PDB file of C-alpha atoms in Angstrom:
ATOM      1  CA  MET C   1     -15.489 -42.853   9.841  1.00 61.00           C
ATOM      2  CA  SER C   2     -13.528 -45.261  12.016  1.00 85.00           C
ATOM      3  CA  GLU C   3     -10.524 -44.121  13.990  1.00 88.00           C
ATOM      4  CA  GLU C   4      -8.243 -46.426  11.991  1.00 89.00           C
ATOM      5  CA  LEU C   5      -9.392 -45.002   8.692  1.00 87.00           C
ATOM      6  CA  LEU C   6      -9.070 -41.483  10.032  1.00 85.00           C
ATOM      7  CA  GLU C   7      -5.450 -42.125  11.007  1.00 88.00           C
ATOM      8  CA  ILE C   8      -4.741 -43.447   7.508  1.00 89.00           C
ATOM      9  CA  VAL C   9      -6.249 -40.532   5.584  1.00 88.00           C
ATOM     10  CA  LYS C  10      -5.258 -37.737   7.973  1.00 89.00           C
ATOM     11  CA  PRO C  11      -1.660 -37.368   6.648  1.00 89.00           C
ATOM     12  CA  ILE C  12      -3.055 -37.204   3.113  1.00 90.00           C
ATOM     13  CA  ILE C  13      -5.886 -34.754   3.756  1.00 93.00           C
ATOM     14  CA  GLU C  14      -4.329 -32.469   6.370  1.00 94.00           C
ATOM     15  CA  PRO C  15      -1.845 -30.714   4.019  1.00 93.00           C
ATOM     16  CA  GLN C  16      -4.680 -30.019   1.561  1.00 94.00           C
ATOM     17  CA  ILE C  17      -6.801 -28.511   4.329  1.00 95.00           C
ATOM     18  CA  LEU C  18      -3.927 -26.300   5.471  1.00 95.00           C
ATOM     19  CA  LEU C  19      -3.312 -25.143   1.899  1.00 96.00           C
ATOM     20  CA  ARG C  20      -6.981 -24.234   1.457  1.00 96.00           C
ATOM     21  CA  GLU C  21      -6.970 -22.350   4.742  1.00 96.00           C
ATOM     22  CA  GLN C  22      -3.875 -20.402   3.668  1.00 96.00           C
ATOM     23  CA  ASN C  23      -5.437 -19.581   0.302  1.00 97.00           C
ATOM     24  CA  ALA C  24      -8.633 -18.406   1.992  1.00 97.00           C
ATOM     25  CA  LEU C  25      -6.646 -16.190   4.363  1.00 97.00           C
ATOM     26  CA  GLU C  26      -4.702 -14.658   1.479  1.00 97.00           C
ATOM     27  CA  LYS C  27      -7.913 -13.932  -0.434  1.00 98.00           C
ATOM     28  CA  GLY C  28      -9.384 -12.364   2.689  1.00 97.00           C
ATOM     29  CA  ILE C  29      -6.385 -10.096   3.156  1.00 98.00           C
ATOM     30  CA  GLN C  30      -6.430  -9.135  -0.523  1.00 98.00           C
ATOM     31  CA  GLY C  31     -10.130  -8.330  -0.212  1.00 98.00           C
ATOM     32  CA  ALA C  32      -9.525  -6.194   2.867  1.00 98.00           C
ATOM     33  CA  VAL C  33      -6.762  -4.303   1.055  1.00 98.00           C
ATOM     34  CA  GLY C  34      -9.089  -3.663  -1.875  1.00 98.00           C
ATOM     35  CA  ILE C  35     -11.858  -2.374   0.369  1.00 98.00           C
ATOM     36  CA  LEU C  36      -9.482  -0.098   2.262  1.00 98.00           C
ATOM     37  CA  ARG C  37      -8.203   1.297  -1.040  1.00 98.00           C
ATOM     38  CA  ASN C  38     -11.766   1.911  -2.211  1.00 98.00           C
ATOM     39  CA  PHE C  39     -12.366   3.893   0.973  1.00 98.00           C
ATOM     40  CA  GLY C  40      -9.371   6.065   0.151  1.00 98.00           C
ATOM     41  CA  ARG C  41      -6.941   4.775   2.749  1.00 98.00           C
ATOM     42  CA  LYS C  42      -3.262   5.415   2.050  1.00 97.00           C
ATOM     43  CA  GLU C  43      -0.879   2.525   1.487  1.00 97.00           C
ATOM     44  CA  ASP C  44       0.947   3.072   4.792  1.00 97.00           C
ATOM     45  CA  GLU C  45      -2.385   3.058   6.651  1.00 98.00           C
ATOM     46  CA  ILE C  46      -3.468  -0.121   4.885  1.00 98.00           C
ATOM     47  CA  LYS C  47      -0.175  -1.761   5.715  1.00 98.00           C
ATOM     48  CA  SER C  48      -0.508  -0.866   9.381  1.00 98.00           C
ATOM     49  CA  ILE C  49      -4.109  -2.089   9.520  1.00 98.00           C
ATOM     50  CA  ILE C  50      -3.415  -5.468   7.933  1.00 98.00           C
ATOM     51  CA  MET C  51      -0.289  -5.945  10.058  1.00 98.00           C
ATOM     52  CA  GLN C  52      -2.360  -5.475  13.210  1.00 98.00           C
ATOM     53  CA  THR C  53      -5.431  -7.364  12.049  1.00 97.00           C
ATOM     54  CA  TYR C  54      -3.654 -10.384  10.594  1.00 96.00           C
ATOM     55  CA  SER C  55      -0.462 -10.368  12.718  1.00 97.00           C
ATOM     56  CA  LEU C  56       1.736  -9.884   9.656  1.00 97.00           C
ATOM     57  CA  THR C  57       5.349  -8.827   9.526  1.00 97.00           C
ATOM     58  CA  ASP C  58       6.277  -5.660   7.676  1.00 97.00           C
ATOM     59  CA  LYS C  59       7.607  -7.720   4.780  1.00 97.00           C
ATOM     60  CA  ASP C  60       4.536  -9.955   4.566  1.00 97.00           C
ATOM     61  CA  ALA C  61       2.196  -6.958   4.700  1.00 98.00           C
ATOM     62  CA  SER C  62       4.156  -5.267   1.909  1.00 97.00           C
ATOM     63  CA  ASN C  63       3.518  -8.284  -0.321  1.00 96.00           C
ATOM     64  CA  TYR C  64      -0.223  -7.562  -0.218  1.00 96.00           C
ATOM     65  CA  LEU C  65       0.116  -3.944  -1.327  1.00 95.00           C
TER      66      LEU C  65
END
């Protein structure tokens, strides 16, 4: 792909790539929460683990529980 074409399509494609990355991250966090629950971890432990692992705020981590 030429540099000119890349500069034209980049503003169109980049937001879609970022959205897919965000969706993949959310699914990964949800999967981790499910696994931790299956292993009998308590909600406060899960929250602490995902906050550390994914650099989440308290509020953001709470949204995954």
